[in-house]
């Protein structure tokens, strides 16, 4: 009896030994070469660094606010260091998935608004308090009560909308901005973005071995070289950046609580949580594993702790990145379940955090190249969302819930774009709108009628 294999009928919420064995089997998957620092894994890690937009958000926010060089460099350094540390801890100890961490785009507009109003100290305080609230929810295991959020119908909608949300940013970079912007749909811009995108698709789908695995990195190098040939890239600003730099503690001032600023930041943190849950689910779907309660609790706790630390040294939140998860599907990482490349990426981020000059090089990669790389990544997430929704039992009620949730998530943000304050933060984000829609609609249209029907059947049986 002692040598018998565990039954395949083990419940999802089995004992601690079963969960531990599941986690160990996932961690040990793959050949020994895939768990070592090989040249291939090093290049895959560098690809994760270059494909992520860890450098993009702080550079964009600092530029839009008009921060002086000292503060803008501090923001970039802080985010690089925290993103690297949280990526390392998440991959090795907490969520134990090949996920890259970085600043959430849900906070970009809020940070810019607070910065232009001279309220960055209040913004940092709001992020710090929001992070602590969710950290407590994780440590007290209250977050596990939200297990219903991981049903295929919910996670499928969120993953799909994460891809749609990423596609909006991607197309803007791909086309060179919006109609009326200088360089929009310029032939050179389109040449760079299209060639970069085509390279990613062709190499990832038809390439073999290292060419397939490094498709994004190859496309990025070729796209950047083409941009230089067209005179679209300028790296001269790198010379003005220092070689070494350390983030300062509370660079924007002491704690400053402002309820009017805190509320929209707290709502934005909900967006980051929804994004993270979608990314966790996408990573496990690609790997062919099942998301565990422990992974959710520890993963979200790690993000909350990282966000709190980041806010104290001049950065903002850290969350799981969908575009890096998309890489798992087009490289060998998803099949082998290796976390080595992401661990290497975390180390690189930490190093870059202390070398502003190196970070400046990344921040100057031309927008068309970024757009060309992200477009296939967004498409991959959308298809992953579709595949997840296929697991949902197909009936009229589930189709109504899925259809309405996707419709509201995609269309409502545009319809309510004129709102301001906390309402704008909520309704302007397709992921948050879709997530709340699918949870509420599922409860009203599926769960509640099923609950009533079950109790009616029980009363009927008792009466008999």
Coordinates of C-alpha atoms in Angstrom, one line a residue:
X1 CA 0.0 0.0 0.0
X2 CA 2.8 2.4 0.8
X3 CA 4.1 2.2 -2.8
X4 CA 0.7 2.9 -4.5
X5 CA 0.4 6.1 -6.6
X6 CA -1.9 8.8 -5.4
X7 CA -5.5 8.6 -6.8
X8 CA -6.3 10.7 -9.7
X9 CA -9.5 11.6 -7.9
X10 CA -7.7 13.9 -5.5
X11 CA -9.8 17.0 -4.8
X12 CA -8.5 20.5 -5.9
X13 CA -8.1 21.5 -2.3
X14 CA -6.3 18.4 -1.0
X15 CA -4.0 18.2 2.0
X16 CA -0.7 20.1 2.3
X17 CA 1.3 17.0 1.2
X18 CA -0.6 16.7 -2.0
X19 CA -0.3 20.4 -2.8
X20 CA 3.4 20.3 -2.0
X21 CA 4.0 17.3 -4.3
X22 CA 2.1 19.1 -7.1
X23 CA 4.3 22.2 -6.6
X24 CA 7.5 20.1 -6.5
X25 CA 6.6 18.3 -9.7
X26 CA 6.0 21.5 -11.5
X27 CA 9.3 23.0 -10.2
X28 CA 11.2 19.9 -11.2
X29 CA 9.8 19.6 -14.7
X30 CA 12.2 19.9 -17.7
X31 CA 15.7 18.6 -18.3
X32 CA 18.7 19.5 -16.2
X33 CA 20.0 21.7 -19.0
X34 CA 16.9 23.8 -18.9
X35 CA 17.5 24.5 -15.2
X36 CA 21.0 25.7 -15.6
X37 CA 22.5 29.1 -16.7
X38 CA 23.3 28.1 -20.3
X39 CA 23.9 30.5 -23.1
X40 CA 20.4 29.8 -24.4
X41 CA 18.8 30.6 -21.0
X42 CA 21.0 33.8 -20.7
X43 CA 19.7 35.0 -24.1
X44 CA 16.1 34.1 -23.2
X45 CA 16.5 36.1 -20.0
X46 CA 17.9 39.1 -22.0
X47 CA 14.9 38.7 -24.3
X48 CA 12.6 39.0 -21.3
X49 CA 14.3 42.2 -20.3
X50 CA 14.1 43.8 -23.7
X51 CA 10.5 42.7 -24.4
X52 CA 9.2 43.9 -21.0
X53 CA 8.3 47.6 -20.7
X54 CA 9.8 47.9 -17.2
X55 CA 11.7 51.0 -18.4
X56 CA 8.9 52.4 -20.5
X57 CA 6.4 53.4 -17.7
X58 CA 8.8 55.3 -15.5
X59 CA 10.4 57.1 -18.5
X60 CA 6.9 58.0 -19.9
X61 CA 5.6 59.2 -16.5
X62 CA 8.7 61.2 -15.6
X63 CA 8.7 62.8 -19.1
X64 CA 5.0 63.7 -19.0
X65 CA 5.4 65.2 -15.5
X66 CA 8.6 67.1 -16.5
X67 CA 10.6 65.8 -13.6
X68 CA 14.2 67.1 -13.3
X69 CA 17.0 64.7 -14.2
X70 CA 17.7 63.8 -10.6
X71 CA 14.1 62.7 -9.8
X72 CA 13.5 61.0 -13.2
X73 CA 16.7 59.0 -12.8
X74 CA 15.7 58.1 -9.3
X75 CA 12.2 56.9 -10.5
X76 CA 13.8 54.7 -13.2
X77 CA 16.4 53.3 -10.8
X78 CA 13.9 52.5 -8.1
X79 CA 11.5 50.7 -10.5
X80 CA 14.4 48.6 -12.0
X81 CA 15.7 47.5 -8.6
X82 CA 12.3 46.6 -7.2
X83 CA 11.1 44.9 -10.4
X84 CA 14.2 42.8 -10.4
X85 CA 14.1 41.9 -6.7
X86 CA 10.4 41.0 -6.8
X87 CA 10.9 39.0 -10.1
X88 CA 13.6 37.0 -8.4
X89 CA 11.7 36.3 -5.2
X90 CA 8.5 35.5 -7.1
X91 CA 10.1 33.1 -9.4
X92 CA 12.2 31.2 -6.8
X93 CA 10.1 31.4 -3.6
X94 CA 6.6 32.8 -3.9
X95 CA 4.4 32.3 -7.0
X96 CA 7.1 30.0 -8.5
X97 CA 6.1 30.9 -12.1
X98 CA 8.2 32.4 -14.9
X99 CA 6.7 35.8 -14.5
X100 CA 8.4 39.2 -14.9
X101 CA 7.4 41.9 -12.6
X102 CA 7.2 45.6 -13.4
X103 CA 5.3 48.9 -12.9
X104 CA 1.5 48.7 -13.7
X105 CA 0.3 50.9 -16.5
X106 CA -2.9 51.4 -14.5
X107 CA -1.1 54.0 -12.5
X108 CA 0.5 56.0 -15.3
X109 CA -2.3 58.5 -15.7
X110 CA -2.7 58.9 -12.0
X111 CA 1.0 59.4 -11.4
X112 CA 1.1 62.0 -14.1
X113 CA -1.9 63.9 -12.7
X114 CA -0.5 63.8 -9.2
X115 CA 3.0 64.9 -10.4
X116 CA 1.7 67.8 -12.4
X117 CA -0.3 68.9 -9.4
X118 CA 2.8 68.7 -7.1
X119 CA 1.3 65.8 -5.2
X120 CA 3.7 62.9 -5.8
X121 CA 4.2 62.6 -2.0
X122 CA 0.4 61.9 -1.7
X123 CA 0.6 59.5 -4.6
X124 CA 3.4 57.5 -3.0
X125 CA 1.5 57.5 0.3
X126 CA -1.7 56.2 -1.5
X127 CA 0.3 53.4 -3.1
X128 CA 2.0 52.5 0.2
X129 CA -1.3 52.2 2.1
X130 CA -3.1 50.3 -0.7
X131 CA -0.2 47.8 -0.8
X132 CA -0.3 47.3 2.9
X133 CA -4.1 46.6 2.8
X134 CA -3.7 43.9 0.2
X135 CA -0.6 42.5 1.9
X136 CA -2.7 42.0 5.1
X137 CA -5.4 40.3 3.0
X138 CA -2.9 37.9 1.6
X139 CA -1.1 37.1 4.9
X140 CA -4.5 36.5 6.7
X141 CA -5.5 34.2 3.7
X142 CA -8.6 36.3 3.1
X143 CA -7.5 36.5 -0.5
X144 CA -8.1 32.8 -0.9
X145 CA -11.8 33.3 -0.3
X146 CA -11.7 34.8 -3.8
X147 CA -11.0 31.4 -5.4
X148 CA -14.2 31.8 -7.4
X149 CA -12.4 34.4 -9.5
X150 CA -10.3 31.6 -11.0
X151 CA -13.2 29.8 -12.7
X152 CA -12.5 29.4 -16.4
X153 CA -15.3 31.7 -17.4
X154 CA -13.7 34.5 -15.2
X155 CA -10.1 33.9 -16.0
X156 CA -10.8 33.5 -19.7
X157 CA -12.5 36.8 -19.9
X158 CA -9.7 38.5 -17.9
X159 CA -6.9 37.0 -20.0
X160 CA -8.7 38.0 -23.2
X161 CA -9.1 41.5 -22.0
X162 CA -5.5 41.7 -20.9
X163 CA -4.6 41.0 -24.5
X164 CA -7.1 43.6 -25.8
X165 CA -5.8 46.2 -23.3
X166 CA -2.2 45.5 -24.4
X167 CA -3.2 45.7 -28.0
X168 CA -4.3 49.3 -27.6
X169 CA -0.9 50.5 -26.4
X170 CA 0.7 48.2 -28.9
X171 CA -1.0 49.7 -32.0
X172 CA -0.3 53.2 -30.8
X173 CA 3.4 52.3 -30.8
X174 CA 3.1 50.3 -34.0
X175 CA 1.6 53.2 -35.9
X176 CA 3.7 56.0 -34.4
X177 CA 1.0 57.6 -32.2
X178 CA -2.5 58.8 -33.0
X179 CA -3.8 60.6 -36.1
X180 CA -2.4 64.1 -36.1
X181 CA 0.8 63.2 -34.3
X182 CA 4.1 63.9 -36.1
X183 CA 5.3 60.7 -37.7
X184 CA 1.9 58.9 -37.5
X185 CA 1.7 56.2 -40.1
X186 CA 4.9 57.5 -41.6
X187 CA 6.3 55.1 -44.2
X188 CA 9.6 54.6 -42.2
X189 CA 7.6 54.0 -39.0
X190 CA 5.4 51.4 -40.7
X191 CA 8.4 49.8 -42.4
X192 CA 10.2 49.3 -39.0
X193 CA 7.1 48.1 -37.1
X194 CA 5.9 45.8 -39.9
X195 CA 9.3 44.2 -40.5
X196 CA 9.8 43.8 -36.7
X197 CA 6.3 42.2 -36.3
X198 CA 6.7 39.9 -39.4
X199 CA 10.1 38.7 -38.1
X200 CA 8.6 37.8 -34.7
X201 CA 5.7 35.8 -36.4
X202 CA 7.9 34.1 -39.0
X203 CA 10.7 33.2 -36.7
X204 CA 8.4 32.0 -33.8
X205 CA 6.2 30.0 -36.0
X206 CA 8.6 28.6 -38.6
X207 CA 12.0 28.9 -36.9
X208 CA 13.7 26.0 -35.1
X209 CA 15.9 25.7 -32.1
X210 CA 17.6 28.9 -31.0
X211 CA 16.1 30.9 -33.8
X212 CA 12.6 30.1 -32.6
X213 CA 13.4 30.6 -28.9
X214 CA 15.0 34.0 -29.5
X215 CA 12.6 35.2 -32.1
X216 CA 11.7 38.4 -30.1
X217 CA 15.3 39.3 -29.4
X218 CA 16.3 38.9 -33.0
X219 CA 13.4 41.0 -34.2
X220 CA 14.2 43.7 -31.6
X221 CA 17.9 43.9 -32.7
X222 CA 16.9 44.0 -36.4
X223 CA 14.2 46.6 -35.8
X224 CA 16.5 48.8 -33.8
X225 CA 19.2 48.6 -36.5
X226 CA 16.7 49.5 -39.2
X227 CA 15.6 52.5 -37.1
X228 CA 19.2 53.7 -36.8
X229 CA 19.6 53.3 -40.6
X230 CA 16.4 55.4 -41.1
X231 CA 17.6 58.1 -38.6
X232 CA 14.7 57.3 -36.3
X233 CA 16.8 56.3 -33.3
X234 CA 19.0 58.7 -31.3
X235 CA 21.1 57.4 -28.4
X236 CA 23.1 60.5 -27.8
X237 CA 21.2 61.3 -24.6
X238 CA 22.9 58.2 -23.0
X239 CA 26.1 60.3 -22.5
X240 CA 24.3 62.6 -20.0
X241 CA 23.3 59.7 -17.7
X242 CA 25.6 58.7 -14.8
X243 CA 27.2 55.3 -14.6
X244 CA 26.1 54.6 -11.0
X245 CA 23.1 55.7 -9.1
X246 CA 21.2 54.8 -5.9
X247 CA 17.5 55.6 -5.3
X248 CA 16.8 58.0 -2.4
X249 CA 14.4 57.3 0.4
X250 CA 11.1 59.2 0.0
X251 CA 12.5 61.6 -2.7
X252 CA 9.1 63.4 -3.1
X253 CA 8.7 64.3 0.6
X254 CA 7.2 62.8 3.7
X255 CA 3.9 60.9 4.1
X256 CA 1.0 62.9 2.9
X257 CA -2.5 61.3 3.0
X258 CA -5.1 62.8 0.7
X259 CA -8.4 60.9 0.5
X260 CA -9.2 62.4 -2.9
X261 CA -6.0 61.0 -4.3
X262 CA -6.1 57.7 -2.3
X263 CA -9.5 56.5 -3.6
X264 CA -8.5 56.4 -7.3
X265 CA -5.1 54.9 -6.5
X266 CA -6.8 52.2 -4.4
X267 CA -9.1 51.4 -7.4
X268 CA -6.1 51.4 -9.7
X269 CA -4.5 48.8 -7.3
X270 CA -7.6 46.6 -7.9
X271 CA -6.8 46.8 -11.6
X272 CA -3.2 45.7 -10.9
X273 CA -4.6 42.7 -8.8
X274 CA -6.9 41.7 -11.7
X275 CA -4.1 42.0 -14.2
X276 CA -1.9 39.8 -12.0
X277 CA -4.5 37.2 -11.5
X278 CA -5.0 37.0 -15.3
X279 CA -1.3 36.7 -15.9
X280 CA -0.9 34.0 -13.2
X281 CA -3.7 32.1 -14.9
X282 CA -2.3 32.6 -18.4
X283 CA 1.1 31.3 -17.2
X284 CA -0.3 28.2 -15.7
X285 CA -2.5 27.6 -18.8
X286 CA 0.5 27.8 -21.1
X287 CA 2.5 25.5 -18.8
X288 CA -0.4 23.0 -18.6
X289 CA -0.6 23.2 -14.8
X290 CA -3.2 24.4 -12.3
X291 CA -3.1 27.6 -10.3
X292 CA -2.9 26.8 -6.6
X293 CA -4.2 28.9 -3.7
X294 CA -0.7 29.1 -2.3
X295 CA 0.6 30.6 -5.5
X296 CA -2.1 33.3 -5.5
X297 CA -1.6 34.1 -1.8
X298 CA 2.2 34.3 -2.0
X299 CA 2.3 35.9 -5.4
X300 CA 0.0 38.8 -4.6
X301 CA 1.7 39.2 -1.2
X302 CA 5.0 39.5 -3.0
X303 CA 3.6 42.1 -5.4
X304 CA 2.1 44.1 -2.5
X305 CA 5.4 44.1 -0.5
X306 CA 7.3 45.2 -3.6
X307 CA 4.9 48.0 -4.4
X308 CA 5.1 49.3 -0.8
X309 CA 8.9 49.3 -1.0
X310 CA 8.9 50.9 -4.4
X311 CA 6.7 53.8 -3.2
X312 CA 9.2 54.5 -0.4
X313 CA 12.1 55.0 -2.8
X314 CA 10.4 56.9 -5.6
X315 CA 8.8 54.2 -7.8
X316 CA 5.3 52.9 -8.0
X317 CA 3.5 49.6 -8.1
X318 CA 4.9 46.3 -9.4
X319 CA 2.7 43.7 -11.0
X320 CA 3.0 40.6 -13.3
X321 CA 3.6 41.5 -17.0
X322 CA 1.4 39.8 -19.7
X323 CA 3.8 40.4 -22.6
X324 CA 6.5 38.3 -20.9
X325 CA 4.0 35.5 -20.3
X326 CA 3.2 35.6 -24.0
X327 CA 6.9 34.7 -24.7
X328 CA 6.4 31.4 -22.9
X329 CA 4.0 30.3 -25.6
X330 CA 6.3 31.0 -28.5
X331 CA 9.6 29.8 -26.9
X332 CA 10.5 26.5 -25.2
X333 CA 9.9 28.0 -21.7
X334 CA 6.2 27.2 -21.7
X335 CA 6.8 23.6 -22.5
X336 CA 9.7 22.9 -20.2
X337 CA 8.4 25.1 -17.4
X338 CA 11.8 26.5 -16.7
X339 CA 12.2 29.6 -14.6
X340 CA 15.9 30.2 -15.2
X341 CA 15.5 32.8 -18.0
X342 CA 13.1 34.9 -15.8
X343 CA 15.5 34.6 -12.8
X344 CA 18.3 35.8 -15.1
X345 CA 16.1 38.7 -16.2
X346 CA 15.5 39.6 -12.5
X347 CA 19.3 39.8 -11.9
X348 CA 19.7 42.0 -15.0
X349 CA 17.0 44.4 -13.8
X350 CA 18.6 44.8 -10.4
X351 CA 22.0 45.5 -12.1
X352 CA 20.4 48.0 -14.5
X353 CA 18.9 49.7 -11.4
X354 CA 22.3 50.7 -10.3
X355 CA 23.4 51.8 -13.8
X356 CA 21.2 54.6 -15.1
X357 CA 23.3 54.8 -18.3
X358 CA 22.4 51.2 -19.3
X359 CA 18.7 51.9 -18.5
X360 CA 18.8 54.9 -20.7
X361 CA 19.8 52.8 -23.7
X362 CA 16.7 50.6 -23.2
X363 CA 14.4 53.6 -22.8
X364 CA 15.5 55.0 -26.2
X365 CA 14.4 51.9 -28.2
X366 CA 12.2 53.3 -30.9
X367 CA 8.4 53.0 -30.5
X368 CA 7.8 51.2 -33.8
X369 CA 10.1 48.4 -32.7
X370 CA 8.2 48.1 -29.4
X371 CA 4.9 48.1 -31.2
X372 CA 6.2 45.4 -33.7
X373 CA 7.2 43.2 -30.8
X374 CA 4.2 43.6 -28.7
X375 CA 1.6 43.0 -31.4
X376 CA 2.2 39.2 -31.6
X377 CA 2.4 39.0 -27.8
X378 CA -1.0 40.7 -27.4
X379 CA -2.5 38.3 -30.1
X380 CA -1.0 35.3 -28.2
X381 CA -2.8 36.4 -24.9
X382 CA -6.1 36.9 -26.8
X383 CA -5.9 33.3 -28.2
X384 CA -5.0 32.0 -24.7
X385 CA -8.1 33.7 -23.4
X386 CA -10.2 32.0 -26.1
X387 CA -8.7 28.6 -25.3
X388 CA -9.5 29.1 -21.6
X389 CA -13.1 30.0 -22.4
X390 CA -13.4 26.8 -24.4
X391 CA -13.3 24.9 -21.1
X392 CA -16.5 26.6 -20.0
X393 CA -19.7 24.5 -20.3
X394 CA -21.4 25.8 -23.4
X395 CA -25.0 26.8 -22.7
X396 CA -27.1 29.9 -23.3
X397 CA -26.5 31.4 -19.8
X398 CA -22.7 31.1 -20.0
X399 CA -22.6 32.5 -23.5
X400 CA -24.7 35.5 -22.3
X401 CA -22.3 36.1 -19.4
X402 CA -19.2 35.8 -21.7
X403 CA -20.6 38.0 -24.4
X404 CA -21.9 40.8 -22.1
X405 CA -18.6 40.8 -20.1
X406 CA -16.4 41.1 -23.1
X407 CA -18.8 43.7 -24.7
X408 CA -18.8 45.8 -21.5
X409 CA -15.0 45.5 -21.0
X410 CA -14.3 46.6 -24.6
X411 CA -17.0 49.2 -25.2
X412 CA -17.8 50.8 -21.9
X413 CA -14.4 52.5 -21.3
X414 CA -14.8 54.4 -24.6
X415 CA -18.5 55.2 -23.9
X416 CA -17.7 56.7 -20.5
X417 CA -14.3 58.3 -21.4
X418 CA -15.6 61.7 -20.2
X419 CA -15.9 60.7 -16.5
X420 CA -13.4 62.1 -13.9
X421 CA -11.9 61.1 -10.6
X422 CA -12.3 57.6 -9.2
X423 CA -15.1 56.8 -11.7
X424 CA -12.8 57.5 -14.6
X425 CA -10.1 55.2 -13.1
X426 CA -12.6 52.4 -12.8
X427 CA -14.5 52.7 -16.1
X428 CA -11.5 53.7 -18.2
X429 CA -9.9 50.3 -17.6
X430 CA -11.2 47.4 -19.7
X431 CA -9.7 44.7 -17.5
X432 CA -11.4 46.0 -14.3
X433 CA -14.7 46.6 -16.1
X434 CA -14.7 43.2 -17.7
X435 CA -13.6 41.5 -14.4
X436 CA -16.3 43.0 -12.3
X437 CA -18.8 42.4 -15.1
X438 CA -18.1 38.7 -15.4
X439 CA -18.0 38.1 -11.6
X440 CA -21.4 39.9 -11.1
X441 CA -23.1 38.5 -14.2
X442 CA -21.9 35.0 -13.3
X443 CA -23.3 35.3 -9.8
X444 CA -26.7 36.6 -11.0
X445 CA -27.2 34.6 -14.2
X446 CA -25.4 31.3 -13.4
X447 CA -24.6 30.8 -9.7
X448 CA -27.8 32.2 -8.1
X449 CA -30.3 30.2 -10.3
X450 CA -28.2 27.1 -9.8
X451 CA -28.3 27.6 -6.0
X452 CA -32.0 28.1 -6.0
X453 CA -32.5 25.0 -8.2
X454 CA -30.4 22.8 -6.0
X455 CA -32.3 23.9 -2.9
X456 CA -35.6 23.3 -4.7
X457 CA -34.5 19.8 -5.6
X458 CA -33.4 19.1 -2.0
X459 CA -36.8 20.2 -0.7
X460 CA -38.5 18.0 -3.2
X461 CA -36.5 15.0 -2.2
X462 CA -37.1 15.6 1.5
X463 CA -40.9 15.9 0.8
X464 CA -40.9 12.6 -1.0

